[in-house]
Coordinates of C-alpha atoms in Angstrom, one line a residue:
Chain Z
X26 CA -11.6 31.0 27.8
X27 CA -9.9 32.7 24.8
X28 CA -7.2 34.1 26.4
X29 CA -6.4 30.0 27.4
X30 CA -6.7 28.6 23.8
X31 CA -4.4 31.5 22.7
X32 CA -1.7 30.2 25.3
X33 CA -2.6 26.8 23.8
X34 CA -2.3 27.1 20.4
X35 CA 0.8 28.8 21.1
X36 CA 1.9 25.9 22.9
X37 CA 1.5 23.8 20.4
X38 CA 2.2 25.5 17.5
X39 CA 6.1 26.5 18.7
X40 CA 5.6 22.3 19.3
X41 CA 4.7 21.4 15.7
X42 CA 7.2 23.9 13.9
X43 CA 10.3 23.0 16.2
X44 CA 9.7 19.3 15.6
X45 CA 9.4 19.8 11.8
X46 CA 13.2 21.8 12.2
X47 CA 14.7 19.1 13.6
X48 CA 12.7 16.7 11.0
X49 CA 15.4 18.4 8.8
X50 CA 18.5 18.9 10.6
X51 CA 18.9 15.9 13.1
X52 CA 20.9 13.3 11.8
X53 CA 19.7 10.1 12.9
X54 CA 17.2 9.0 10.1
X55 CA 14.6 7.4 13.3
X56 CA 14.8 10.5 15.2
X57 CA 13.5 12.2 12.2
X58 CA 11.1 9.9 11.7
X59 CA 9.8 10.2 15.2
X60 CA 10.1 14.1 15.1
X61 CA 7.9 14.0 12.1
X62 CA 5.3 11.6 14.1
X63 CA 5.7 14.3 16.6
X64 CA 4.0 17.2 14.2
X65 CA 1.5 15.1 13.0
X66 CA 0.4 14.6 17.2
X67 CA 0.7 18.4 17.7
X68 CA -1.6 18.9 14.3
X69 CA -3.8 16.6 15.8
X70 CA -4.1 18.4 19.0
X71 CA -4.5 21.5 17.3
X72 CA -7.5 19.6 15.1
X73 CA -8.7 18.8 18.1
X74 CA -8.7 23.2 19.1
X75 CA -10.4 23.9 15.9
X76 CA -13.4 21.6 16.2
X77 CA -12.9 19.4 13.8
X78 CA -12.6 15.8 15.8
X79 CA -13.3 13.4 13.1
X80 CA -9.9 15.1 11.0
X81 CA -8.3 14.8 14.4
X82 CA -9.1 11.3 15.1
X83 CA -7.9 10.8 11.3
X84 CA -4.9 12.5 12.1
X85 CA -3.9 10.5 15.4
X86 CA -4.5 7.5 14.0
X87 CA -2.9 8.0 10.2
X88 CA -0.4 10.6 10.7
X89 CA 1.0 9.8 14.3
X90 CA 0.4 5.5 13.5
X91 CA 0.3 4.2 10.8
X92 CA 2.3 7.2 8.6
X93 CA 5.2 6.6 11.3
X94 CA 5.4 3.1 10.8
X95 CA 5.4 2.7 7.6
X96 CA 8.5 5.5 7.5
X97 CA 10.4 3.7 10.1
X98 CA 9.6 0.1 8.2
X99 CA 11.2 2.1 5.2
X100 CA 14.1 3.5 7.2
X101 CA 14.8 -0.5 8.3
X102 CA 14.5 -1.2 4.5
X103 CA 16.7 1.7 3.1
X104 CA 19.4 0.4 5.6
X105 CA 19.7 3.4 7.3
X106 CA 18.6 1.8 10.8
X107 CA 21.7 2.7 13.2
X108 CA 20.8 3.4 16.9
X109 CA 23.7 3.9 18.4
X110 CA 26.9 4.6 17.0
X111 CA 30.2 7.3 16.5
X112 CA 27.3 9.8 14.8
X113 CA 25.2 10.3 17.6
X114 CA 26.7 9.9 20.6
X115 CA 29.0 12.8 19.9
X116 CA 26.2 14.9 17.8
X117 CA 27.3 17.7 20.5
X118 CA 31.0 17.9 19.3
X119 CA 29.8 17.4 15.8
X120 CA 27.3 20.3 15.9
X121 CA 30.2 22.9 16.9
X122 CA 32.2 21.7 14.1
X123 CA 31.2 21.8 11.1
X124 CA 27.7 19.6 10.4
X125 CA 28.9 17.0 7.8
X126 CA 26.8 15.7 4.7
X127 CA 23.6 13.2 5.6
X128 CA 24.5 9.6 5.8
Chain C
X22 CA -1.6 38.9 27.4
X23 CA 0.7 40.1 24.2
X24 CA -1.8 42.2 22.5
X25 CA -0.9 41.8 18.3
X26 CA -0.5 38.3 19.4
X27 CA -3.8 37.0 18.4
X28 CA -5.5 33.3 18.0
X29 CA -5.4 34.1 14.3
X30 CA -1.5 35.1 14.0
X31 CA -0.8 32.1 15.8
X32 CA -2.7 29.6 13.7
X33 CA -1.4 31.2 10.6
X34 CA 1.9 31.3 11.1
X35 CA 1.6 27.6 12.6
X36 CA 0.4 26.5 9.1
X37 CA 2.2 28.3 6.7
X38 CA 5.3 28.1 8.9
X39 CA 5.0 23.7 8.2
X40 CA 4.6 24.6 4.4
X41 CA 7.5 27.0 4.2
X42 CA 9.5 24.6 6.6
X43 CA 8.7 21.6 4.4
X44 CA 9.5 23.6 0.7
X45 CA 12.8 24.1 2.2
X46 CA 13.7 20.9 3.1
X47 CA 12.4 20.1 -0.7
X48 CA 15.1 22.3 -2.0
X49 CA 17.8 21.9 0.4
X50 CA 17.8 18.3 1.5
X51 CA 20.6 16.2 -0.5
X52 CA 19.1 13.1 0.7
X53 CA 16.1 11.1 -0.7
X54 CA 14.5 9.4 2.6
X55 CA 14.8 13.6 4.2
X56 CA 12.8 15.1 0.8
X57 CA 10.1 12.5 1.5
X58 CA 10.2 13.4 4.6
X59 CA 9.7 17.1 4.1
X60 CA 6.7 15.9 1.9
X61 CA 4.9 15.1 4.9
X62 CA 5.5 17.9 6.8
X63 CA 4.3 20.8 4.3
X64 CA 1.2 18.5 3.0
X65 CA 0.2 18.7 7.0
X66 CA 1.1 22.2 6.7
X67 CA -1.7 22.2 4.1
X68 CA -4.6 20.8 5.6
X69 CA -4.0 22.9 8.6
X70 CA -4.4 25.6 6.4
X71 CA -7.7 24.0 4.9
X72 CA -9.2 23.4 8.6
X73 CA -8.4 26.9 9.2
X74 CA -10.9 27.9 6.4
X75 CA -13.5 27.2 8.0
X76 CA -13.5 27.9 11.6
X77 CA -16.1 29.8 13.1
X78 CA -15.6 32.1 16.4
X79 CA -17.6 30.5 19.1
X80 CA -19.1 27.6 17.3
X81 CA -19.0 24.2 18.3
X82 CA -18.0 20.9 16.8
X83 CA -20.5 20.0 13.8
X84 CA -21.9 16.9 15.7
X85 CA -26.0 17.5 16.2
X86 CA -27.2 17.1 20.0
X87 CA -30.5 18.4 20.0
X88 CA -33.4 18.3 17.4
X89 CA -34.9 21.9 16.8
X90 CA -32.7 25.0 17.4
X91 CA -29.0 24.3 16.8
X92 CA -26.0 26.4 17.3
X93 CA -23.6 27.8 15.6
X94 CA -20.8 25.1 14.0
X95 CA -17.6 25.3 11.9
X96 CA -18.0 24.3 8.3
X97 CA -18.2 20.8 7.9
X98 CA -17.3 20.9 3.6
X99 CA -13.1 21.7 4.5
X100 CA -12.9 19.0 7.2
X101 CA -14.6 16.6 5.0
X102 CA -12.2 17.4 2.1
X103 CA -9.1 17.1 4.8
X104 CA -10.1 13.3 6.0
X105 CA -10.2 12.2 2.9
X106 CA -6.7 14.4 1.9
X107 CA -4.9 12.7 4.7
X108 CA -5.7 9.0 3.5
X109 CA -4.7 9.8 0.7
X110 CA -1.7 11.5 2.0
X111 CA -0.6 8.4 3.1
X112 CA -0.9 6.0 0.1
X113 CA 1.1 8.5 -1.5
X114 CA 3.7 8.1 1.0
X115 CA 3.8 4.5 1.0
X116 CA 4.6 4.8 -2.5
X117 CA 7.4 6.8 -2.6
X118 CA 8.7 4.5 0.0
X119 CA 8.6 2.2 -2.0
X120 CA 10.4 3.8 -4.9
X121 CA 13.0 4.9 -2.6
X122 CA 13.3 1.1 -1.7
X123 CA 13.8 0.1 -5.5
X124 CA 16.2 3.1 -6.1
X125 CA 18.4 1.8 -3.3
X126 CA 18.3 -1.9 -4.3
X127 CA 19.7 -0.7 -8.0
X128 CA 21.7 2.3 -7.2
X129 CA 23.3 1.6 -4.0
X130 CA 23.1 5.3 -3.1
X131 CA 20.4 7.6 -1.8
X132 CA 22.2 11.1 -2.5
X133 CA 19.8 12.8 -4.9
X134 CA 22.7 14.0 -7.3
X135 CA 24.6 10.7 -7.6
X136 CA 21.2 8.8 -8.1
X137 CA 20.2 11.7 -11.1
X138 CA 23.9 11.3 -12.7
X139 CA 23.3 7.0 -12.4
X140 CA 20.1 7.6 -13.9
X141 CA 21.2 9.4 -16.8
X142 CA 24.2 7.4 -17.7
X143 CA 22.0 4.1 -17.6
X144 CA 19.8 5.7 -19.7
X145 CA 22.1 7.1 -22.0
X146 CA 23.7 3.6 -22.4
X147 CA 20.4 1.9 -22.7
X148 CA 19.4 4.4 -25.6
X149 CA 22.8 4.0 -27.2
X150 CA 23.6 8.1 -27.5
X151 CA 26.0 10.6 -25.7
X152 CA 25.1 11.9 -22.6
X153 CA 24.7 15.5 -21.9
X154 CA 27.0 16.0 -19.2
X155 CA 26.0 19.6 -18.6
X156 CA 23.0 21.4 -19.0
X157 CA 24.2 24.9 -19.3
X158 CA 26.8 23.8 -22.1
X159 CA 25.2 21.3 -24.4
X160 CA 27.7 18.8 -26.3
X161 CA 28.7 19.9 -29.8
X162 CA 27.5 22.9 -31.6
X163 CA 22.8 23.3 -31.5
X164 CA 22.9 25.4 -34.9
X165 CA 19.8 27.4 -35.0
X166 CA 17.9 26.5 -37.8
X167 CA 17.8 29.3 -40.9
X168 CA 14.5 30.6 -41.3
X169 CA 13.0 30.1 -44.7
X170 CA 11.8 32.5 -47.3
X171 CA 8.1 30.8 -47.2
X172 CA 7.7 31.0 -43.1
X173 CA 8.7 34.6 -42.8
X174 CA 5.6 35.0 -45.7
X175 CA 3.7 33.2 -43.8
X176 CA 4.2 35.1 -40.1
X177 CA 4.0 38.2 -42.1
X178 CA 7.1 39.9 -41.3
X179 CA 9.7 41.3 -43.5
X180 CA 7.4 42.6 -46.7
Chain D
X6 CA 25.2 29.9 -1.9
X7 CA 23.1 27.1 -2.8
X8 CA 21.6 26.6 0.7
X9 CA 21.5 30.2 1.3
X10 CA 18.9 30.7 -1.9
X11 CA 16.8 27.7 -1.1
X12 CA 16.7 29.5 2.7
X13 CA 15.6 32.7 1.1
X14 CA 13.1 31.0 -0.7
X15 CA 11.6 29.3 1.5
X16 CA 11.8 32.4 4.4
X17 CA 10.1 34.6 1.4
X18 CA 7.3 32.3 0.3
X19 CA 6.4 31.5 4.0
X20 CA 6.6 35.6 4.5
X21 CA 4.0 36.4 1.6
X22 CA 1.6 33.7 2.0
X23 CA 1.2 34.7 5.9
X24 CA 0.9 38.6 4.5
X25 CA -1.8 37.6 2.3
X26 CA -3.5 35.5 4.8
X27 CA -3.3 37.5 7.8
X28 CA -5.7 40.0 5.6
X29 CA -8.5 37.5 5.2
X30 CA -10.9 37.5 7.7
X31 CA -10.4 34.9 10.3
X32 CA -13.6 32.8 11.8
X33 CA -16.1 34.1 9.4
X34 CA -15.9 31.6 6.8
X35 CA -18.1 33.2 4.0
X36 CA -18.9 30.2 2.5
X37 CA -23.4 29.4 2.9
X38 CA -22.6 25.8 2.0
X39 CA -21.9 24.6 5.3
X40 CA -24.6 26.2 7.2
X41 CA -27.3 25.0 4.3
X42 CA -25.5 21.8 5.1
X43 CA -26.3 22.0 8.4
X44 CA -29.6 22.8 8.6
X45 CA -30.8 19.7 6.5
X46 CA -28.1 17.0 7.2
X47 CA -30.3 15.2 9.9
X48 CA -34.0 15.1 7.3
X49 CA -31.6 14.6 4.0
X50 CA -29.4 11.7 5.6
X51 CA -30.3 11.0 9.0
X52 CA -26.7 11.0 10.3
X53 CA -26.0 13.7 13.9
X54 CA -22.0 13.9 12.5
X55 CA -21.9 16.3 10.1
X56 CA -18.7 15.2 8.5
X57 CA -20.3 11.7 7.9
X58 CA -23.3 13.3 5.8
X59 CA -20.8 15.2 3.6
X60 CA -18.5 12.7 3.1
X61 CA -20.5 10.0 2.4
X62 CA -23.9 11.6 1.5
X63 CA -23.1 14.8 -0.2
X64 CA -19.7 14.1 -1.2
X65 CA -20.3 10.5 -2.1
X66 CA -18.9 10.0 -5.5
X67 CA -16.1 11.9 -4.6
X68 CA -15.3 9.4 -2.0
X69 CA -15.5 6.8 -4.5
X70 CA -13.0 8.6 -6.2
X71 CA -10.6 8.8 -3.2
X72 CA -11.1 5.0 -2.7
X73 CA -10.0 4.5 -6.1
X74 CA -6.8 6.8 -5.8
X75 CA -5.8 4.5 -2.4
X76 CA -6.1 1.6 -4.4
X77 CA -4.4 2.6 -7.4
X78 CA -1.0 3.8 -5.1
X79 CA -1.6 0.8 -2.9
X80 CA -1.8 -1.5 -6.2
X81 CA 1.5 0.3 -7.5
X82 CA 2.8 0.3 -4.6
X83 CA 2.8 -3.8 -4.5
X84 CA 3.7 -3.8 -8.0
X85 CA 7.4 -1.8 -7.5
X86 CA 7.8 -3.8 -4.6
X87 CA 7.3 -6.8 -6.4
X88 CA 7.4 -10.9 -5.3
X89 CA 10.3 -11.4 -4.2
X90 CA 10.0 -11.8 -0.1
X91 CA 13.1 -13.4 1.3
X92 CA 13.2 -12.3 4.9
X93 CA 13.2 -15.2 6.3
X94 CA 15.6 -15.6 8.9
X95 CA 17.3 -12.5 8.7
X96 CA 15.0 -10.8 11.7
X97 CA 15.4 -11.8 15.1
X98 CA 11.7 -13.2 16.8
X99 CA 10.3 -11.5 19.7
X100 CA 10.2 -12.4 23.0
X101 CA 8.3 -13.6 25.4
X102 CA 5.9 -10.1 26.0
X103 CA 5.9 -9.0 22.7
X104 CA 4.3 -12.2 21.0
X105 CA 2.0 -12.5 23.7
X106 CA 1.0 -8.8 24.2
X107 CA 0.3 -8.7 20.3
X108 CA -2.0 -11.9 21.0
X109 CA -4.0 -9.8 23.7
X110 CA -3.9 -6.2 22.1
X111 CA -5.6 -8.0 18.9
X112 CA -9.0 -8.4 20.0
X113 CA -8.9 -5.0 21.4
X114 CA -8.0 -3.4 18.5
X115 CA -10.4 -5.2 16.5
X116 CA -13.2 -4.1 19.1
X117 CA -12.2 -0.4 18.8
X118 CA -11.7 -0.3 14.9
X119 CA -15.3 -1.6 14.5
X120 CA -16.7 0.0 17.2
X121 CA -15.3 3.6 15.7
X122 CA -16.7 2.4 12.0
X123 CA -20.2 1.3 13.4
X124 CA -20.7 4.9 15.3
X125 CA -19.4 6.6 12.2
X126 CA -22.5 8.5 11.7
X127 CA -23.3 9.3 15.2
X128 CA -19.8 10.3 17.0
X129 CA -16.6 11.5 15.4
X130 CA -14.7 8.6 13.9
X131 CA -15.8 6.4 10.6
X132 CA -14.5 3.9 8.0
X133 CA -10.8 6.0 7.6
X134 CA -10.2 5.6 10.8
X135 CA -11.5 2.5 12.0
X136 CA -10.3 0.6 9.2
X137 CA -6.4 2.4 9.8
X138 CA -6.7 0.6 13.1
X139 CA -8.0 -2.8 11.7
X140 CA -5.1 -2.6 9.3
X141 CA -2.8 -2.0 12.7
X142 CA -4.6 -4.4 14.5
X143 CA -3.6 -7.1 11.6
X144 CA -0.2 -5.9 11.4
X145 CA 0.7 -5.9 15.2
X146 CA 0.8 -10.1 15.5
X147 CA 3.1 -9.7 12.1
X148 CA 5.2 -7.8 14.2
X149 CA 6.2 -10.0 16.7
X150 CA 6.4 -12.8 14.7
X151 CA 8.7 -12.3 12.0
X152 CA 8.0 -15.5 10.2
X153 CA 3.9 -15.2 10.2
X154 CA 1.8 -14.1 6.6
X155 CA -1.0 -12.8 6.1
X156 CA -2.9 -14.1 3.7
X157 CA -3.0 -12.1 0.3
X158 CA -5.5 -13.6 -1.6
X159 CA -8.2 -13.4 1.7
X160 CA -7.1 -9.5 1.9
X161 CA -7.9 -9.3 -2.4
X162 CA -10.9 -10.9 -1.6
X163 CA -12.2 -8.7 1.5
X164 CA -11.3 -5.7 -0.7
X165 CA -12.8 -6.2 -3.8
X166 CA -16.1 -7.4 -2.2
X167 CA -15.9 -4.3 0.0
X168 CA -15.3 -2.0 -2.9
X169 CA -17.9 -3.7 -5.2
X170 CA -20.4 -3.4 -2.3
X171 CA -19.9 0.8 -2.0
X172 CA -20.8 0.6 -5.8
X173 CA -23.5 -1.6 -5.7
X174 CA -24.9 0.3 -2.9
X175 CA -24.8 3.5 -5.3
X176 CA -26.6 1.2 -7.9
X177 CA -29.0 0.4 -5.7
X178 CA -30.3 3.6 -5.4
X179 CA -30.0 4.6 -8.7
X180 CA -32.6 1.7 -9.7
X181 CA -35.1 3.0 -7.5
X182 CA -34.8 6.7 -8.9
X183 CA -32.9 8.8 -6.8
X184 CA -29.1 9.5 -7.4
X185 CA -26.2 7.8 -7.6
X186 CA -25.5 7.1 -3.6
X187 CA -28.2 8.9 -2.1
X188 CA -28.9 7.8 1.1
X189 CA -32.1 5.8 1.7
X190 CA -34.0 4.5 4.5
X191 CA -33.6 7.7 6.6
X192 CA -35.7 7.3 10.1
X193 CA -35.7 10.9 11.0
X194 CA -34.3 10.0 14.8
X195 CA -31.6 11.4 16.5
X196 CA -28.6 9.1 17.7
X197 CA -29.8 5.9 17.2
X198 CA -27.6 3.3 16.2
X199 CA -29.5 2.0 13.0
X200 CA -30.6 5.3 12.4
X201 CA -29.0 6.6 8.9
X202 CA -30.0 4.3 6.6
X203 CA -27.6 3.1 4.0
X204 CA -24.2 5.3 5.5
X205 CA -23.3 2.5 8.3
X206 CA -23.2 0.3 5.4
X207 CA -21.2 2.6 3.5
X208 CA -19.0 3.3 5.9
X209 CA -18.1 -0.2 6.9
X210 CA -17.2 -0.8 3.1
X211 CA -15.1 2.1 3.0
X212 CA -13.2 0.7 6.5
X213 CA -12.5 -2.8 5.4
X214 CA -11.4 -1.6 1.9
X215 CA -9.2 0.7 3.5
X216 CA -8.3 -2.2 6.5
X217 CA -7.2 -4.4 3.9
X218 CA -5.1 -2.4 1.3
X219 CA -3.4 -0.6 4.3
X220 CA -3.0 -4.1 6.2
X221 CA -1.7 -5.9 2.6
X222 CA 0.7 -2.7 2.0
X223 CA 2.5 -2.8 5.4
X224 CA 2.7 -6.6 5.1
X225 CA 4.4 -5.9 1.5
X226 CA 7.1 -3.4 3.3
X227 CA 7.5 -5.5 6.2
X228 CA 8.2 -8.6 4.1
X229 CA 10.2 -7.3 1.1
X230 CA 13.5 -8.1 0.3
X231 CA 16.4 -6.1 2.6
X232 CA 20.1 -5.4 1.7
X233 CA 21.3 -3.6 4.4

């Protein structure tokens, strides 16, 4: 039973802090935003492993929802909304190079 | 299993790993949208670390089931102060959107420096003085004021 | 050399807080107030989640206070923002499945955000979270109709009446000689809906005031003024 929610929190925790790198180094502003939604769901989860459910349900519902959509309306207002584009589709070539300045 | 590699390592690391991933995107992001952004993450980092505080080995959630005996439950105080932390953690990120959103629609940029150097011009010209254009070198010569007869009497030094 | 010193930092702050904390004893939390809590909760407020009785029982003026910091960053949030909403036009409408799946996940949302405030006291959940999904579940049509308002001065209205309510409860029971907030008319059952007294009420204050200045502050992002 412990031995599980050790491989668990594992899980998640190597979930939660490699999401919250590539909060910081990816270079599309709504990737970030979803990578950032993406910590706040494996915080929840791990809420969830601590027994705390009411700071889970909080979590899931401000931290993954509302939190994320009030970011992305925000990257839609800062005009930073770009989808597709000469940035990301060649993020590969541009990551063995040198990594040039945030947009 | 790992032995060292213990529930509480895990958890620890997991929570002051956010904190320490988040301070550095503080200091090392150029761009505004990415610091707020790095907001988020170590203030989750936080209340990780405050659900952490009080967890209880083999307790259960502190929901009651039964009248009469009960068992053993985490600590209810921490997880009461981290639902209200995370609302709040949310107003205070819907108004720093909204400062970002006003920043942009008068300084056309987001870079932090630019913005700062904008800032301080406008200001500058608003107040009607020179602006400092360094802070390490000052403009024009700071003289240190001379010390007068009646404060060194006063601090006692120099009989 | 800037990025290396910010890296070290970071690296040696997150080092030393995990050495210090890796030396405090894990799972034996030494603090007596939570067990004290837990022994009484269910005679002093009548609520089975535990959470519910601190944060609205014990901890009530302090969740007055936190209701007052969400207003005042929701209220300055509104005020940088400003008046000046001009989007119309310049977003596309949605189609087809998008207005009309709004129109059907409405009622559903409403059902679950008010469901979740109304067993507050009994099952995980409460006003913070039921009132975050009313607030979604009033944004969503916005969504897929770019054109659509919602109506300010009704969302003012449901939020100072909801605020002035949580305050006038607290009065309430300070006229009859307890404490500010204390919870009254405790029937000493367990899980019953209408079973802890005043914190059903509270809690449904604390979600509509929280539905309508989350609900009113997405509206104001949605809807202000874009130069990209």
């Amino acid at each position: 039973m412990v031995d599980l929610e050790i491989w668990i929190a594992l899980l998640l925790g190597l979930m939660t802090l490699s999401a919250a790198i590539l909060v910081l180094l990816v270079k599309n502003h709504i990737a970030a935003v979803a990578a950032a939604s993406v910590v706040s769901l494996g915080l929840a989860l791990l809420f969830v492993l601590m027994r705390a459910p009411d700071v889970a349900m909080t979590e899931a519902a401000v931290g993954a929802g509302l939190s994320s959509l009030i970011l992305a309306l925000a990257v839609k207002r800062l005009g930073l909304w770009r989808i597709d584009g000469k940035t990301t589709r060649s993020s590969l070539l541009v990551t063995n190079t040198r990594r040039e300045k945030d947009a | 299993m790992i032995p060292g590699f213990t529930l509480e390592l895990i958890l620890y690391s997991t929570a002051l790993g956010l904190v320490s991933i988040g301070l550095a995107g503080l200091v090392l992001s150029h761009h505004l949208f990415r610091i707020v952004l790095a907001l988020v993450i170590a203030e989750a980092g936080a209340n990780l670390m405050l659900v952490l505080a009080g967890y209880r080995w083999d307790a259960v959630a502190p929901i009651l089931t039964t009248l009469g005996e009960q068992p053993q439950m985490v600590d209810p105080v921490p997880q009461a102060m981290v639902l209200t932390a995370i609302v709040i953690g949310v107003g205070i990120q819907a108004l720093a959107v909204s400062i970002l959103i006003r920043i942009r629609q008068r300084y056309h940029t987001l870079d932090r420096n630019e913005v700062a150097e904008l800032m301080d011009a406008e200001i500058a010209a608003t107040a009607g003085t020179a602006r400092d254009v360094s802070q390490e070198a000052p403009l024009g010569e700071r003289p240190i004021p001379p010390i007068t007869d009646d404060a060194v009497q006063v601090r006692g030094g120099r009989s | 050399m800037r990025n290396l010193t910010g890296l070290l930092f970071a690296g040696g702050l997150g080092f030393m807080l995990l050495s210090i904390a890796i030396n405090l004893d894990f799972g034996t939390p030494t603090m007596l107030i939570g067990g004290a809590i837990q022994s009484n909760a269910l005679q002093k407020t009548g609520a089975t989640n535990i959470v519910t009785s601190v944060v609205l029982g014990y901890r009530g003026i302090d969740t007055l206070g936190e209701l007052s910091i969400l207003f005042a960053a929701a209220a300055s949030a509104g005020l940088i923002l400003g008046r000046r909403h001009t989007t119309a036009g310049t977003q596309t409408a949605g189609g087809f499945v998008l207005r009309h799946g709004g129109s059907m996940l409405f009622p559903l949302l409403m059902t679950i955000g008010f469901y979740i405030i109304f067993h507050g006291h009994l099952s995980p959940g409460g006003g913070f979270q039921g009132g975050v999904i009313l607030a979604a579940a009033f944004f969503l049509p916005l969504l897929a109709r770019p054109g659509a308002q919602l109506h300010h001065g009704t969302l003012s209205l449901i939020e100072g009446l909801a605020g002035a309510s949580f305050v006038l409860i607290g009065l309430i029971a300070l006229q009859q000689g307890k404490a500010f907030l204390q919870p009254m008319l405790i029937q000493d059952t367990l899980g019953v809906l209408l079973s802890a007294g005043t914190l059903p009420l509270l809690y449904l204050a604390v979600g509509l005031k929280v539905g309508a200045e989350l609900a009113s502050l997405l509206s104001h992002l949605a809807q202000t003024e874009s130069d990209a």
